[in-house]
Coordinates of C-alpha atoms in Angstrom, one line a residue:
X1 CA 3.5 -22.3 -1.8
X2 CA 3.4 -19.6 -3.4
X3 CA 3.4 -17.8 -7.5
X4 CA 4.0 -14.5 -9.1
X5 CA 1.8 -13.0 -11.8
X6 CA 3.2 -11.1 -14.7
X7 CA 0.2 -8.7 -13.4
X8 CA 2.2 -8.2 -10.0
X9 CA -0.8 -10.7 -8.4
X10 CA 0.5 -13.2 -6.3
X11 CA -1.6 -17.0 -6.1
X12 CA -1.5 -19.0 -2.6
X13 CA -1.7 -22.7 -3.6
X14 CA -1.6 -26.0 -2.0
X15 CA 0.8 -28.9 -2.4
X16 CA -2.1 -32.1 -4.3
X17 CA -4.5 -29.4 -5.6
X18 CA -5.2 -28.0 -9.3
X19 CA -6.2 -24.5 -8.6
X20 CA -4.5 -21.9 -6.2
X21 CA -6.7 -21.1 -3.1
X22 CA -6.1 -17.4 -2.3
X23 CA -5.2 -15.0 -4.5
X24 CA -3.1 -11.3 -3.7
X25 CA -4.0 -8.7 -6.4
X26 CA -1.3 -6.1 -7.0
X27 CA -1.7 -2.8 -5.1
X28 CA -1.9 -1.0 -8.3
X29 CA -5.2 -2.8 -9.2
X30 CA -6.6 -0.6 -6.3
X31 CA -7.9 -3.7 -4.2
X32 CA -7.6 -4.8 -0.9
X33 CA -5.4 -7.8 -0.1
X34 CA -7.8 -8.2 2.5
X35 CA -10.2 -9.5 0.7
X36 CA -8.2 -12.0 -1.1
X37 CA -7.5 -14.6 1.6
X38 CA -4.3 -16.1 2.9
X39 CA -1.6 -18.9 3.6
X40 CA -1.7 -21.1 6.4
X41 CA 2.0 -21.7 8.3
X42 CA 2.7 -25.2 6.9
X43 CA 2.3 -23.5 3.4
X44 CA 4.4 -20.6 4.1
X45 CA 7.3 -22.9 5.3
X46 CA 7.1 -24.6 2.1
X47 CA 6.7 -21.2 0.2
X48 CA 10.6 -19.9 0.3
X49 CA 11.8 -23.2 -1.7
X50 CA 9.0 -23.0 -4.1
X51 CA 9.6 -19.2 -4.6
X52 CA 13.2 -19.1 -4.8
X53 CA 13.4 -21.9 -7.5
X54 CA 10.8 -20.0 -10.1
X55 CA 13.3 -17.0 -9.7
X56 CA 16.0 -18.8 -10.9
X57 CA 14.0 -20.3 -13.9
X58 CA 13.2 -16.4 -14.0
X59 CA 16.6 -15.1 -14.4
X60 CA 17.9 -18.0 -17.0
X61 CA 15.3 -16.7 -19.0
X62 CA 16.5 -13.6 -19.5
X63 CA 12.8 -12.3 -18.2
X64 CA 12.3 -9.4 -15.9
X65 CA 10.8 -12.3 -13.5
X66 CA 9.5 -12.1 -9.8
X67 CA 10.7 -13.0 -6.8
X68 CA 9.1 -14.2 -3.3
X69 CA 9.9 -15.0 0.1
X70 CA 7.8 -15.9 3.4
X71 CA 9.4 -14.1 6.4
X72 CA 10.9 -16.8 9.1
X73 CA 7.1 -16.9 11.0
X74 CA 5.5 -17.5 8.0
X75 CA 3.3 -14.0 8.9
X76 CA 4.8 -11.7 6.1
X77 CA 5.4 -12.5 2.3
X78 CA 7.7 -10.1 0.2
X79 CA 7.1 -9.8 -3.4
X80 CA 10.4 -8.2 -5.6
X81 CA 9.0 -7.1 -9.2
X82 CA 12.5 -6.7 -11.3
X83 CA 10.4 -5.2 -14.1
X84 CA 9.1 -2.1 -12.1
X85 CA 11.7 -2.0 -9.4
X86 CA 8.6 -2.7 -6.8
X87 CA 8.9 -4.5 -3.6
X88 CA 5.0 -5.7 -2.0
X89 CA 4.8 -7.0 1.1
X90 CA 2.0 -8.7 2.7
X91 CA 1.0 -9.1 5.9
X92 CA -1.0 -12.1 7.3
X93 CA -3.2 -12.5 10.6
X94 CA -3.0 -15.4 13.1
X95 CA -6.0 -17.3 10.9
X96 CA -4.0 -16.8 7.7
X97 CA -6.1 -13.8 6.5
X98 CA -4.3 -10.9 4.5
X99 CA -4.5 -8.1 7.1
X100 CA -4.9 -4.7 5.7
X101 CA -3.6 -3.3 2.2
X102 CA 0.1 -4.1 0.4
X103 CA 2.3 -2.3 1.5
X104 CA 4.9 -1.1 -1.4
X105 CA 8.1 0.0 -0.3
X106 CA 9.8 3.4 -2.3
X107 CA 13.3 1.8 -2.9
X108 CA 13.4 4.1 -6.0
X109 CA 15.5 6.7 -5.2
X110 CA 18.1 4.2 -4.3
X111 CA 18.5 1.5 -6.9
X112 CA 18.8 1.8 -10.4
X113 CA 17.5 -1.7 -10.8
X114 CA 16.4 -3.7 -8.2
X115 CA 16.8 -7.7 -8.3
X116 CA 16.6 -9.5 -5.1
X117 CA 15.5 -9.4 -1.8
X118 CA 14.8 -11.0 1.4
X119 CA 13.6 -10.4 5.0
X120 CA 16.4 -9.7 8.0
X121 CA 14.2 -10.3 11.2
X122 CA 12.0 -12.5 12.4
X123 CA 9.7 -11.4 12.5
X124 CA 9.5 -9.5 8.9
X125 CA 9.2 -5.7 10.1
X126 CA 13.4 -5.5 8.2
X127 CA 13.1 -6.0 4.6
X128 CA 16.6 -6.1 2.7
X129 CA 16.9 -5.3 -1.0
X130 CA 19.7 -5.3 -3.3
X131 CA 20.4 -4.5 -6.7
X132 CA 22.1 -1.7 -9.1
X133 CA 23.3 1.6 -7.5
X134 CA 21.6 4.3 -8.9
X135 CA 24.0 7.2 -10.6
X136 CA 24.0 10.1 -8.9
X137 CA 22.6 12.4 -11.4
X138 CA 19.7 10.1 -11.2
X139 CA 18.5 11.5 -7.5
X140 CA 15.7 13.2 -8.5
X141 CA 11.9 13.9 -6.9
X142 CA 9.5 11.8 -9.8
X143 CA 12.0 8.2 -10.0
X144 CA 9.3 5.4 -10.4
X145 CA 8.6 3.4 -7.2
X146 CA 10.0 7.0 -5.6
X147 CA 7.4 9.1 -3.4
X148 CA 9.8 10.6 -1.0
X149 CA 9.7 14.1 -2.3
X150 CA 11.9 15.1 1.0
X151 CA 13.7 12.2 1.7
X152 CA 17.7 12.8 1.1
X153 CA 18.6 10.6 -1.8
X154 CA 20.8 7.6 -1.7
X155 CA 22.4 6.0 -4.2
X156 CA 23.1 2.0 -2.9
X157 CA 22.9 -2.0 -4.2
X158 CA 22.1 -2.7 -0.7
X159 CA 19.5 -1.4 1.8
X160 CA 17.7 -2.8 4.7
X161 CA 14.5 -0.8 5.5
X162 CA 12.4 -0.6 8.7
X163 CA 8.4 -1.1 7.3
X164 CA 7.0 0.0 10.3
X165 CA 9.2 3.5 10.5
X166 CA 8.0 6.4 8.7
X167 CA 8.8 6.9 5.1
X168 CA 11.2 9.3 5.6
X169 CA 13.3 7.7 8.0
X170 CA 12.7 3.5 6.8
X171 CA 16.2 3.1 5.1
X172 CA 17.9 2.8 8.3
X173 CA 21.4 0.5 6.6
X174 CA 23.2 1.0 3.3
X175 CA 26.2 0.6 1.5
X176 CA 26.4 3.5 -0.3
X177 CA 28.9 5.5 1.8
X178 CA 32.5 5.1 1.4
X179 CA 32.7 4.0 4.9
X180 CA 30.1 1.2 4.2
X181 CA 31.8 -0.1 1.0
X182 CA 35.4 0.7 0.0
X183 CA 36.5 2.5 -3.0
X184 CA 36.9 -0.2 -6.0
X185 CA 34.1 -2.2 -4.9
X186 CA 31.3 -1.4 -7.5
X187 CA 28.7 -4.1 -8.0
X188 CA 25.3 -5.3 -9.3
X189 CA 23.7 -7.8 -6.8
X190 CA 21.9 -10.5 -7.6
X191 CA 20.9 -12.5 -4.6
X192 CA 20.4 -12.0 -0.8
X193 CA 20.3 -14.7 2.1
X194 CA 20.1 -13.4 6.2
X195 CA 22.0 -15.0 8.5
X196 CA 20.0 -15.0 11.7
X197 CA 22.3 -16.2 14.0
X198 CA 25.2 -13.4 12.9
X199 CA 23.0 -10.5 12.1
X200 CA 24.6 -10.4 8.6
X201 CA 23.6 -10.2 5.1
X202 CA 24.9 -12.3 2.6
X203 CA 25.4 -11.0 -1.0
X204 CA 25.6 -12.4 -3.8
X205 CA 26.9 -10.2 -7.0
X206 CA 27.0 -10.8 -10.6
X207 CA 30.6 -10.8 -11.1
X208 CA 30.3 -13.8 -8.6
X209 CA 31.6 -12.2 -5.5
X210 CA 30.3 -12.7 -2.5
X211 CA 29.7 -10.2 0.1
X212 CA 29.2 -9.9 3.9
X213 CA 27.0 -6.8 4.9
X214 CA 27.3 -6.5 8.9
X215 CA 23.6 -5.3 9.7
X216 CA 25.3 -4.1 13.3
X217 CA 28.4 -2.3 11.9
X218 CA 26.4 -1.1 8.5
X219 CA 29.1 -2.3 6.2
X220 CA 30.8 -4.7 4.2
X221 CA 32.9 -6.9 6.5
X222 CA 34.0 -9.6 4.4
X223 CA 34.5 -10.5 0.8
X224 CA 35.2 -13.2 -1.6
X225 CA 35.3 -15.0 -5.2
X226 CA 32.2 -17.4 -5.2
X227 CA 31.9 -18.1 -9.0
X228 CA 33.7 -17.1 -12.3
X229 CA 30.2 -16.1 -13.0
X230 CA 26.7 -14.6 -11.3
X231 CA 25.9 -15.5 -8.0
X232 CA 22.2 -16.6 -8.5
X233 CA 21.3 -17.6 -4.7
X234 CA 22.7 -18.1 -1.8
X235 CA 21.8 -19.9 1.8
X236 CA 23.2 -20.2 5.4
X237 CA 22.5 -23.4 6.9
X238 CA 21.5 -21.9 10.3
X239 CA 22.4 -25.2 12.2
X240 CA 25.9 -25.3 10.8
X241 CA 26.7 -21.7 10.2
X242 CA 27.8 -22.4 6.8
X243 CA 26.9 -21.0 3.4
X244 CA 26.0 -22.1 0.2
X245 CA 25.9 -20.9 -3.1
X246 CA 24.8 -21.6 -6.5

């Protein structure tokens, strides 16, 4: 399974042992995550539980917290730093080794506070992230997390980027047009969950709505009262196609 640092670090550890076995340094401490090791595929699969349960203890705590998922092959881990507004992703080899540097993902121009995110393909190359829609007046060259000095502003609480696409053209879904999300409908989100099977994104929002983001239509299809309060996670239960919600 795997931890988040306060540093942005991320350790690799094994179910029955006392000290983590790989560690990820942050891309800001300038090193590279190749040299830091890796997780094998049984600890990846264990990884998303582990991960998802320290970012709810996180987010009772009122703490900035950090949140991580392993993509569905168990070759990809995505870090989401609620502090800085930072997502990481690393990438793994066959052999479990880091391959290459971190790879941080400019989602600054577009959310005014990023909380959640998650991974919509298989095989992790479509990162989702959700969170507060930045203001308008807040589209500006300079936002942190922001090095797009070209790239035409958008002001969202969900995208889904391509990693693999060039900067300016890796935010390929949001919902920040009216056609995407209906007039009325502003939000903070606070959890995401992909539904394989459906090519959807579930949202989960802090007024405890829950929301249906079509990846193939590029909107909000669907809509509905979860809670009275925050939607702190959310699941699909691939082999019954139905959702759950805490």
């Amino acid at each position: 399974f795997a931890a988040g640092c306060e540093d942005g670090s991320v350790q690799i550890w094994q179910f029955g042992q006392r000290h983590a076995f790989r560690h990820l340094p942050s891309p800001e401490a300038g090193s590279s995550a190749g040299a830091s090791g890796g997780a094998s595929g049984e600890t990846a699969a264990a990884a998303m539980t582990a991960a998802t349960s320290s970012a709810s203890e996180a987010s009772k705590a009122s703490k900035p917290g950090r949140q991580l998922a392993w993509s569905p092959a168990g070759n990809r881990l995505l870090s989401v730093s609620r502090s800085s507004s930072e997502v990481t992703i690393w990438a793994f080899s066959e052999g479990g080794e880091p391959s290459g540097r971190a790879q941080v993902l400019p989602t600054g121009a577009a959310h005014a506070k990023l909380v959640c995110g998650t991974f919509a393909s298989t095989s992790g190359a479509v990162v989702a992230t959700g969170g507060l829609r930045a203001e308008a007046e807040g589209m500006a060259p300079g936002l942190p997390g922001s090095s797009l000095k070209s790239w035409p502003y958008t002001a969202a609480g969900i995208c889904v980027w391509d990693t693999l696409a060039p900067p300016s053209s890796a935010l390929v879904a949001h919902d920040g047009s009216a056609d995407a999300t209906p007039a009325g409908m502003p939000a903070e989100y606070s959890c995401l969950a992909w539904a394989s099977g459906h090519e959807r994104l579930l949202c989960g929002t802090k007024a405890g709505e829950l929301r249906v983001f079509d990846l193939r239509q590029r909107r909000v299809s669907q809509r509905f009262e979860a809670h009275k309060d925050a939607v702190r996670h959310c699941f699909v239960l691939e082999s019954t196609g139905r959702l759950v919600t805490l």
